[in-house]
XYZ file of C-alpha atoms in Angstrom:
671
model
C 65.656 89.425 227.870
C 65.405 90.178 231.595
C 68.306 91.659 233.561
C 68.910 91.719 237.317
C 71.422 94.211 238.758
C 72.333 94.100 242.453
C 74.583 96.803 243.893
C 76.576 95.678 246.918
C 79.085 97.497 249.079
C 82.051 96.076 247.172
C 80.808 94.574 243.886
C 77.886 95.198 241.549
C 76.506 91.931 240.124
C 74.493 91.312 236.971
C 72.573 88.306 235.660
C 70.832 88.367 232.268
C 68.366 85.690 231.139
C 67.398 85.506 227.485
C 65.149 82.590 226.470
C 67.094 80.115 228.564
C 70.526 81.593 227.855
C 72.307 83.224 230.768
C 75.173 85.659 231.135
C 76.695 87.120 234.294
C 78.827 90.116 235.154
C 80.619 91.504 238.198
C 82.275 94.917 238.477
C 83.524 96.947 241.471
C 80.819 99.160 242.985
C 81.258 102.926 242.705
C 81.228 104.295 246.232
C 78.694 107.091 246.618
C 77.423 106.621 243.045
C 75.733 103.202 242.896
C 73.866 104.041 239.680
C 77.215 104.367 237.891
C 78.159 100.884 239.094
C 74.896 99.520 237.676
C 75.551 101.141 234.305
C 79.139 99.880 234.270
C 77.849 96.350 234.879
C 75.612 96.680 231.823
C 78.545 97.937 229.775
C 80.813 95.118 230.950
C 78.170 92.543 229.990
C 77.770 94.229 226.568
C 73.970 94.228 226.816
C 71.936 95.979 224.150
C 69.290 97.714 226.254
C 66.911 98.024 223.312
C 66.465 94.221 223.510
C 65.738 94.140 227.262
C 62.117 93.666 228.373
C 62.680 94.189 232.100
C 65.384 95.362 234.479
C 65.056 94.494 238.157
C 67.307 96.415 240.504
C 68.406 95.988 244.103
C 70.662 98.319 246.044
C 71.576 99.693 249.463
C 70.769 103.306 248.555
C 67.967 103.652 251.121
C 69.982 101.894 253.824
C 73.040 104.073 253.226
C 70.914 107.230 253.273
C 69.895 106.389 256.850
C 73.283 105.136 258.046
C 75.135 108.107 256.555
C 72.329 110.560 257.418
C 72.071 111.812 253.853
C 68.290 111.770 253.444
C 65.982 114.717 252.903
C 64.943 117.315 255.441
C 61.628 116.158 256.895
C 58.831 118.134 258.528
C 57.035 115.944 261.071
C 53.401 116.571 262.036
C 52.076 115.004 265.261
C 49.187 115.315 267.668
C 49.678 118.372 269.884
C 51.432 117.332 273.084
C 53.413 114.540 271.437
C 56.128 116.675 269.833
C 58.873 114.858 271.786
C 57.711 111.376 270.797
C 60.782 110.599 268.666
C 63.166 111.637 271.448
C 61.481 110.021 274.462
C 61.418 106.643 272.644
C 61.223 103.585 274.951
C 62.599 103.117 278.453
C 64.607 99.992 277.544
C 68.346 99.963 276.755
C 69.704 97.723 274.017
C 73.132 97.655 275.679
C 72.359 97.629 279.380
C 75.984 97.478 280.560
C 77.277 100.258 278.311
C 77.978 103.259 280.559
C 78.117 105.529 277.535
C 74.906 104.255 275.921
C 72.885 106.842 274.042
C 69.467 106.470 272.499
C 69.373 106.268 268.689
C 69.208 109.665 267.040
C 66.002 110.351 265.041
C 66.240 111.543 261.440
C 64.035 114.557 262.274
C 65.289 117.516 264.300
C 63.142 118.990 267.083
C 62.539 122.400 265.367
C 61.066 120.519 262.373
C 58.179 119.030 264.413
C 54.725 120.609 264.487
C 51.921 119.655 266.866
C 48.336 119.899 265.590
C 45.303 119.937 267.905
C 43.262 116.741 267.394
C 42.666 113.474 269.252
C 41.521 110.001 268.175
C 40.970 107.273 270.759
C 42.303 103.717 270.437
C 38.778 102.618 269.506
C 38.825 104.918 266.476
C 36.352 107.339 268.031
C 37.160 111.032 267.583
C 37.535 112.878 270.874
C 38.837 116.168 269.449
C 37.911 116.982 265.868
C 40.620 118.400 263.594
C 39.912 122.036 262.677
C 40.943 121.926 259.019
C 41.073 125.705 258.591
C 43.265 126.158 261.663
C 45.452 123.209 260.634
C 45.875 124.742 257.178
C 46.881 128.098 258.657
C 49.507 126.541 260.932
C 50.834 124.132 258.315
C 51.240 126.847 255.684
C 53.106 129.050 258.126
C 55.321 126.186 259.326
C 56.153 124.669 255.937
C 56.489 128.032 254.229
C 59.060 129.300 256.728
C 61.621 126.601 255.900
C 62.736 124.459 252.975
C 61.655 120.836 253.333
C 62.096 117.822 251.082
C 59.209 115.771 252.526
C 56.503 115.716 255.179
C 55.733 112.854 257.580
C 52.510 112.653 259.575
C 51.848 110.432 262.602
C 48.794 111.260 264.674
C 47.800 109.470 267.860
C 45.883 106.218 267.223
C 45.607 106.897 263.494
C 45.933 103.139 262.920
C 42.358 102.905 264.227
C 41.052 105.936 262.310
C 43.210 107.619 259.676
C 40.763 110.374 258.660
C 42.702 113.208 260.315
C 45.980 112.090 258.740
C 44.361 112.056 255.317
C 42.938 115.552 255.928
C 46.426 116.870 256.712
C 47.795 115.200 253.601
C 45.114 116.905 251.509
C 45.980 120.275 253.055
C 49.689 119.873 252.260
C 48.989 118.622 248.737
C 46.697 121.565 248.103
C 49.177 124.205 249.267
C 52.513 122.516 248.482
C 51.809 120.210 245.533
C 55.503 119.394 244.954
C 56.123 118.322 248.553
C 55.721 114.532 249.072
C 53.673 113.508 252.114
C 53.933 110.220 254.019
C 51.204 109.343 256.530
C 51.838 106.660 259.147
C 48.582 104.810 258.489
C 49.800 104.099 254.946
C 53.214 102.710 255.879
C 52.152 100.899 259.064
C 48.577 100.195 260.105
C 49.641 98.834 263.499
C 49.702 100.211 267.010
C 52.715 101.305 269.113
C 53.076 105.019 268.549
C 56.862 105.421 268.687
C 57.562 102.581 266.251
C 54.924 103.850 263.826
C 56.345 107.376 264.068
C 59.915 106.313 263.291
C 58.695 104.225 260.359
C 56.815 107.194 258.914
C 59.748 109.573 259.364
C 62.247 107.104 257.880
C 59.948 106.548 254.890
C 59.746 110.308 254.307
C 63.486 110.711 254.951
C 64.605 108.262 252.247
C 61.802 109.065 249.773
C 63.582 112.028 248.092
C 66.805 109.999 247.875
C 65.104 106.967 246.326
C 63.039 109.106 243.952
C 66.100 111.035 242.779
C 68.218 107.896 242.443
C 65.621 105.973 240.458
C 64.958 109.018 238.305
C 68.637 109.383 237.388
C 68.984 105.693 236.620
C 65.784 105.546 234.568
C 66.816 108.635 232.604
C 70.209 107.167 231.744
C 68.690 103.803 230.802
C 66.226 105.554 228.494
C 69.074 107.441 226.824
C 70.695 104.083 226.129
C 67.591 102.718 224.430
C 65.778 100.942 227.259
C 61.983 100.956 226.868
C 60.982 98.000 229.063
C 59.747 97.640 232.659
C 61.910 98.868 235.532
C 61.308 97.200 238.893
C 62.974 97.390 242.288
C 63.511 94.762 244.973
C 61.746 95.280 248.287
C 62.965 94.224 251.715
C 59.926 91.921 252.077
C 61.280 89.528 249.450
C 59.216 90.748 246.486
C 59.648 93.249 243.691
C 57.615 96.364 242.883
C 57.534 98.755 239.907
C 59.817 101.748 240.356
C 56.835 104.133 240.475
C 55.333 102.196 243.387
C 58.682 102.216 245.190
C 58.802 106.006 245.028
C 55.554 106.104 247.032
C 56.702 103.517 249.593
C 60.450 104.047 249.833
C 60.672 102.401 253.259
C 60.326 99.012 251.562
C 63.620 99.584 249.714
C 65.657 98.979 252.871
C 67.676 95.706 252.723
C 66.569 95.122 249.128
C 69.899 93.578 248.088
C 70.111 90.947 250.863
C 66.438 90.058 250.329
C 67.082 89.222 246.674
C 69.816 86.795 247.652
C 67.509 84.874 249.971
C 64.898 84.475 247.223
C 67.470 83.464 244.608
C 69.073 80.860 246.866
C 65.701 79.345 247.782
C 64.489 79.139 244.173
C 67.657 77.352 243.074
C 68.110 74.831 245.909
C 64.416 73.902 245.833
C 65.353 72.091 242.624
C 67.420 69.725 244.745
C 64.576 69.147 247.211
C 65.698 71.541 249.959
C 62.978 73.764 251.442
C 64.303 74.202 255.016
C 67.440 76.277 254.579
C 69.574 78.851 256.353
C 71.037 81.294 253.852
C 74.515 82.752 254.294
C 75.402 85.704 252.061
C 79.021 86.823 252.491
C 80.007 89.594 250.138
C 82.714 92.192 250.400
C 81.275 94.178 253.303
C 79.036 92.016 255.493
C 77.527 88.609 256.141
C 73.720 88.388 255.940
C 71.812 85.361 257.253
C 68.152 84.357 256.995
C 65.992 81.332 257.857
C 63.590 79.723 255.384
C 61.113 77.069 256.571
C 58.929 75.003 254.235
C 59.963 77.199 251.321
C 58.989 80.473 253.023
C 61.547 82.975 254.248
C 60.985 84.266 257.778
C 59.388 87.710 257.939
C 59.898 90.093 260.803
C 57.117 92.586 261.609
C 59.709 94.954 263.035
C 63.384 95.553 262.270
C 65.985 98.098 263.295
C 68.340 100.262 261.304
C 70.913 102.379 263.095
C 68.963 101.634 266.274
C 65.675 102.997 264.916
C 62.675 100.622 264.750
C 60.982 100.028 261.406
C 57.411 98.732 261.694
C 56.900 97.120 258.297
C 57.208 93.484 257.115
C 60.806 92.684 256.138
C 62.704 89.455 255.659
C 64.193 88.474 259.006
C 67.803 89.065 257.944
C 70.564 89.401 260.520
C 73.777 91.136 259.493
C 77.308 91.103 260.930
C 80.459 92.805 259.694
C 82.214 89.699 258.360
C 82.639 90.216 254.621
C 85.671 89.708 252.438
C 86.718 93.308 253.030
C 86.271 93.198 256.835
C 89.375 94.538 258.566
C 91.420 92.219 260.828
C 92.649 94.055 263.936
C 93.722 93.744 267.570
C 91.643 95.545 270.205
C 92.961 97.348 273.287
C 92.746 94.132 275.285
C 94.954 92.258 272.819
C 92.055 90.253 271.382
C 91.895 89.364 267.677
C 88.886 90.959 265.942
C 87.420 90.871 262.436
C 85.161 93.729 261.284
C 82.787 95.478 261.343
C 84.912 98.092 259.544
C 85.374 97.205 255.887
C 87.995 98.114 253.302
C 85.203 98.348 250.699
C 85.990 98.291 246.993
C 88.477 101.175 247.178
C 91.153 100.597 248.340
C 89.845 97.152 249.258
C 91.903 94.361 250.848
C 95.667 94.596 250.481
C 95.682 91.773 247.913
C 93.645 93.947 245.507
C 96.798 95.950 244.861
C 94.961 99.274 245.066
C 96.839 100.776 247.995
C 95.121 98.961 250.852
C 97.533 98.396 253.754
C 95.301 97.027 256.517
C 94.648 93.262 256.375
C 91.148 92.068 255.458
C 89.444 88.689 255.482
C 90.192 88.117 251.782
C 93.889 88.617 252.564
C 93.636 85.888 255.209
C 92.229 83.446 252.640
C 95.021 84.283 250.187
C 97.699 83.654 252.834
C 95.976 80.534 254.206
C 95.768 79.229 250.664
C 92.003 78.824 250.267
C 92.142 81.538 247.598
C 94.896 80.807 245.099
C 97.306 83.674 244.569
C 97.166 83.159 240.796
C 93.358 83.077 240.626
C 91.330 86.006 239.320
C 88.809 87.451 241.754
C 85.445 87.917 240.095
C 86.959 86.292 237.012
C 89.071 89.347 236.225
C 90.884 90.892 239.230
C 94.466 89.685 239.804
C 95.691 89.293 243.382
C 98.869 90.497 245.105
C 99.795 87.702 247.528
C 102.866 89.561 248.776
C 100.817 92.571 249.833
C 98.351 90.277 251.645
C 101.188 88.573 253.526
C 102.802 91.865 254.565
C 99.495 93.300 255.777
C 98.682 90.230 257.872
C 102.219 89.935 259.222
C 102.120 93.532 260.477
C 99.185 92.630 262.739
C 99.958 88.976 263.463
C 103.407 89.702 264.912
C 101.709 91.710 267.681
C 100.380 88.370 268.947
C 103.581 86.545 268.085
C 101.803 84.419 265.483
C 103.169 82.898 262.302
C 101.425 84.571 259.352
C 99.847 81.292 258.166
C 98.520 80.401 261.629
C 97.338 83.972 262.110
C 95.410 83.920 258.820
C 93.626 80.714 259.848
C 92.826 82.198 263.280
C 91.346 85.317 261.690
C 89.065 83.197 259.512
C 87.937 81.216 262.558
C 87.107 84.462 264.403
C 85.002 85.623 261.442
C 83.270 82.235 261.415
C 82.452 82.591 265.120
C 80.851 85.988 264.458
C 78.699 84.471 261.726
C 77.726 81.495 263.895
C 76.415 83.980 266.453
C 74.302 85.683 263.784
C 72.878 82.339 262.630
C 71.949 81.376 266.187
C 69.957 84.594 266.542
C 67.687 83.646 263.624
C 67.470 79.946 264.573
C 67.838 78.864 268.201
C 66.673 82.230 269.529
C 63.563 81.869 267.337
C 62.887 78.326 268.578
C 64.417 76.590 265.533
C 67.059 73.849 265.601
C 69.843 74.596 263.056
C 70.361 70.853 262.576
C 66.978 70.670 260.841
C 68.223 72.954 258.058
C 70.699 72.909 255.197
C 73.121 75.819 255.029
C 73.048 77.607 251.662
C 75.993 79.968 251.150
C 76.372 82.498 248.352
C 78.113 85.749 247.624
C 81.755 85.692 246.624
C 82.969 84.435 250.031
C 79.959 82.534 251.431
C 80.985 79.088 250.119
C 84.512 79.604 251.515
C 83.229 79.711 255.089
C 80.062 77.603 254.968
C 81.290 74.089 255.840
C 83.315 75.219 258.857
C 80.366 77.286 260.102
C 78.039 74.304 259.560
C 80.318 72.149 261.738
C 80.038 74.625 264.610
C 76.223 74.570 264.334
C 75.911 70.788 263.965
C 74.621 71.125 260.390
C 75.560 68.219 258.130
C 74.553 69.527 254.680
C 75.730 72.582 252.751
C 74.245 73.399 249.317
C 76.187 75.793 247.084
C 74.201 77.119 244.085
C 75.953 77.550 240.731
C 77.302 81.062 240.165
C 76.953 81.630 243.906
C 78.733 84.962 243.658
C 75.864 86.543 241.710
C 72.897 84.701 243.245
C 71.432 87.984 244.556
C 71.217 89.342 241.010
C 69.580 86.062 239.950
C 67.116 86.391 242.841
C 65.906 89.688 241.405
C 64.711 87.864 238.284
C 62.829 85.075 240.076
C 61.154 87.178 242.782
C 57.380 87.618 242.777
C 55.606 90.955 242.924
C 54.619 91.241 246.599
C 52.549 93.623 248.706
C 51.622 93.534 252.412
C 48.846 95.223 254.316
C 49.038 95.418 258.122
C 46.355 96.306 260.632
C 45.876 96.362 264.395
C 42.512 94.977 265.522
C 42.052 93.661 269.050
C 39.900 90.528 268.934
C 39.282 88.196 271.895
C 39.499 84.547 270.781
C 35.998 83.245 271.451
C 33.077 81.915 269.436
C 32.725 85.230 267.566
C 36.414 85.524 266.690
C 36.442 83.467 263.440
C 33.850 85.667 261.749
C 35.681 88.813 262.886
C 38.964 87.429 261.527
C 37.290 86.715 258.185
C 35.905 90.257 258.000
C 39.308 91.820 258.672
C 41.040 89.541 256.158
C 38.460 90.304 253.447
C 39.098 94.018 253.948
C 42.878 93.550 253.771
C 42.499 91.335 250.712
C 40.476 94.043 248.992
C 43.246 96.556 249.704
C 45.841 94.209 248.224
C 43.748 93.629 245.095
C 43.290 97.395 244.696
C 47.066 97.847 244.972
C 47.785 95.310 242.226
C 45.076 96.692 239.992
C 46.600 100.139 240.461
C 49.843 98.693 239.094
C 48.005 97.213 236.125
C 48.627 93.662 237.390
C 45.712 91.286 236.944
C 45.149 87.556 237.333
C 45.210 85.197 240.289
C 47.061 86.255 243.413
C 48.520 84.096 246.159
C 47.729 85.132 249.723
C 49.608 84.797 253.000
C 47.952 85.513 256.358
C 49.701 86.002 259.692
C 48.020 86.988 262.948
C 49.826 88.316 266.015
C 48.429 86.684 269.166
C 49.053 86.754 272.923
C 47.492 85.929 276.253
C 45.416 88.802 277.582
C 47.719 90.894 279.766
C 50.948 90.047 277.939
C 52.985 92.870 276.406
C 54.202 91.186 273.225
C 52.724 88.935 270.564
C 53.568 85.686 268.805
C 52.982 85.308 265.045
C 50.825 82.437 263.811
C 50.131 81.615 260.167
C 46.730 80.851 258.652
C 46.240 79.285 255.257
C 44.082 81.748 253.323
C 42.132 78.791 251.920
C 41.067 77.814 255.460
C 39.579 81.175 256.427
C 36.024 80.150 255.523
C 36.145 77.108 257.824
C 38.180 78.674 260.633
C 36.952 77.875 264.170
C 37.675 79.106 267.673
C 39.573 75.893 268.432
C 41.696 76.366 265.302
C 42.793 79.789 266.514
C 43.641 78.520 269.979
C 45.582 75.573 268.573
C 47.617 77.835 266.297
C 48.536 80.020 269.250
C 49.547 77.078 271.452
C 51.713 75.601 268.693
C 53.412 78.958 268.038
C 53.939 79.490 271.780
C 55.590 76.096 272.210
C 57.823 76.705 269.193
C 58.959 80.061 270.573
C 59.273 79.188 274.266
C 59.525 75.362 274.341
C 56.275 74.973 276.270
C 52.582 75.354 275.537
C 50.155 77.101 277.827
C 47.224 75.109 279.132
C 43.929 75.804 280.812
C 41.482 78.542 279.967
C 43.788 81.536 279.930
C 42.148 84.055 277.578
C 43.837 84.669 274.223
C 43.539 87.715 272.015
C 44.507 88.672 268.478
C 46.285 92.005 268.259
C 47.410 92.561 264.664
C 47.076 91.170 261.150
C 49.619 90.911 258.325
C 48.048 90.083 254.968
C 50.327 89.486 252.006
C 49.511 89.093 248.329
C 51.870 88.014 245.565
C 51.869 87.588 241.810
C 54.243 84.925 240.510
C 57.176 86.154 238.461
C 57.399 85.144 234.834
C 60.994 84.030 235.432
C 60.283 82.011 238.553
C 60.873 78.692 236.803
C 64.235 79.724 235.374
C 67.235 77.975 236.942
C 70.619 79.593 237.210
C 73.202 77.598 235.306
C 76.938 77.409 235.715
C 78.695 80.098 233.678
C 82.479 79.894 233.803
C 84.888 81.000 231.089
C 88.037 80.420 233.163
C 90.673 77.846 232.264
C 89.945 74.393 233.678
C 92.437 73.184 236.246
C 92.952 70.325 238.733
C 96.042 70.512 240.902
C 97.387 69.751 244.389
C 98.638 72.172 247.019
C 98.753 72.802 250.764
C 96.763 75.129 253.006
C 96.963 76.272 256.642
C 94.194 74.607 258.629
C 93.461 74.351 262.359
C 97.007 75.001 263.562
C 98.800 72.980 260.874
C 98.951 72.374 257.152
C 96.985 69.860 255.073
C 97.130 68.677 251.483
C 94.389 70.237 249.367
C 93.060 69.646 245.871
C 92.275 72.737 243.791
C 89.754 72.165 241.009
C 87.618 74.217 238.690
C 83.929 73.510 239.219
C 83.284 72.858 235.549
C 85.617 69.852 235.538
C 83.538 68.070 238.196
C 81.349 65.364 236.708
C 77.795 65.230 238.031
C 77.113 62.779 240.871
C 80.833 62.095 241.344
C 82.035 62.599 244.911
C 85.093 64.661 245.840
C 86.470 64.440 249.389
C 88.138 67.302 251.267
C 90.339 69.036 251.739
C 89.448 70.653 248.436
C 88.935 74.125 247.012
C 86.373 74.325 244.200
C 86.485 77.499 242.109
C 84.323 79.197 239.526
C 84.343 82.675 238.046
C 82.141 84.199 240.782
C 83.006 82.389 244.035
C 85.174 79.775 245.735
C 83.956 76.864 247.878
C 86.082 75.209 250.560
C 85.514 71.521 251.365
C 87.292 70.857 254.704
C 88.716 67.500 255.729
C 85.870 65.234 256.811
C 83.493 66.562 254.148
C 82.605 65.431 250.634
C 81.188 67.364 247.701
C 79.124 66.340 244.679
C 77.412 68.248 241.850
C 73.822 66.991 241.639
C 71.389 66.909 238.711
C 70.182 70.458 239.481
C 73.780 71.711 239.148
C 73.966 72.477 242.885
C 77.169 71.578 244.729
C 76.104 69.532 247.768
C 78.596 69.190 250.636
C 77.984 66.504 253.249
C 79.731 65.725 256.481
C 81.332 62.276 256.411
């Protein structure tokens, strides 16, 4: 048996696979104690841990540690003269018209930064040698005078030569063996000093939190009889053993949303869809990601709380439009939805747990797309009267009927999500109409068809058990590791051989990593190079098939750059403008043993098929309410219709049809 447990902001989901048999579970998350939510999910599913071979876990622990500033106290070691690096940042403003704009606040305070005399040039040559004895004297005095939970090191140009960083790590390990040390050349081998520094400090900041969290969870699992493997989802779309995650905690950011992308892709591939846009709407947020030719988009740099993170992560964009997102009126009298969320406690008003402010789930209950007598998550009863009162208290400010107001609130949330989807598609040079929209999470299928209409998308594919697809994704994710490196190479006749040399070195590092985990056998490789015209400030990613490295030519490299440039900017450069390679991203993966396992439909609710009415686009329309398990395969159902299962609800608007295909996916098409 293999078990996937994904902790979200509102619900904790579980999927267990046992020789083809599947069971699912969903319980409210425990705010501030996510490990308790994971254990409660195991209890609710009545799983005997002594029979479990592997548990794969995904959570927002690392993300919350940064957002809530509850990480460890970090000592930061830099090259002398660069002590203010984290505070100077960049000269750009992310909100240029905000008169009260402030730069993001680092996770390290100024008194906790120590400058060490040394200097490495961008070529890797040492200009000022590190005096190890003097460094040891200063480090011992600095670290001994305060209580720190971790140390981060980022020396100038260490991506080109990391010897001085490794010397400092050895000094700290020798004198403070219990103090974890993170060096920037390990977490990011690329240039751009500020971004590399924030990545190193964030990795050190969340490392004590992740280590403590995983330790508590592992200890409790062991007490309950678990003796199998314990793995954790990474933000790059792959899993890693818990021990490896402790050493590279930065990769735990966005682990939950990443699992959902992988799970959705694995399932809808069975219906022949490889170009998809995923839409994960849970209780707190909506997460979107683009997948082309069966590969999810990776971003070399992301931001969390305004701070850049220079490590490969799935290119996931998030907006505050979950089922618990609060509906409110701003000072200008404009209707807003989110980003504030009601969470799991008290939750939306319809939960009946004391919530008084209206949330998006309340709007669906009043509109009628969630039946008042349904059970949320298969077990939670709803209070329709409380939902109506909460919405009416806000809607009357605008003079709106409560049914019309509920529909308007849903349309506002949809508009927010459409904006997020455009960021990962049209702003990346991709046409949304070339993709199928794949919604999941408890509320994703409720919004998907209306969002697809706004984007011109004609196909929506809803996986079975869409509400727990992130937990399923944990079980079908590969073990993945990335190595990054900055190497400036001019694209000329000598470039192909230089590219091969760099890739062989990165491949060796990846193989060493897997061997260190005890993982053997064939690995799959993914190569991306960052390229630009000489003189440009930013790069464009271009992919290389690892199998083509041996035959790579100068013209191949130029062609890849021109194609990537046209895709990003809608035109290709011509002439003999010089091109250069700046950085490399080399990924290696080992296929999961559960990769071929499909997620089936699990629904123990009572079958039903009835008629009703819902508020829709300023009026009311007749709507059919059916349980998904009563739908015969390959039999079309036209909207308006609401299709329910124990984990999610799908809305088929007028002008759309729905059919369950042979892979058990619910395919919605625009008529």
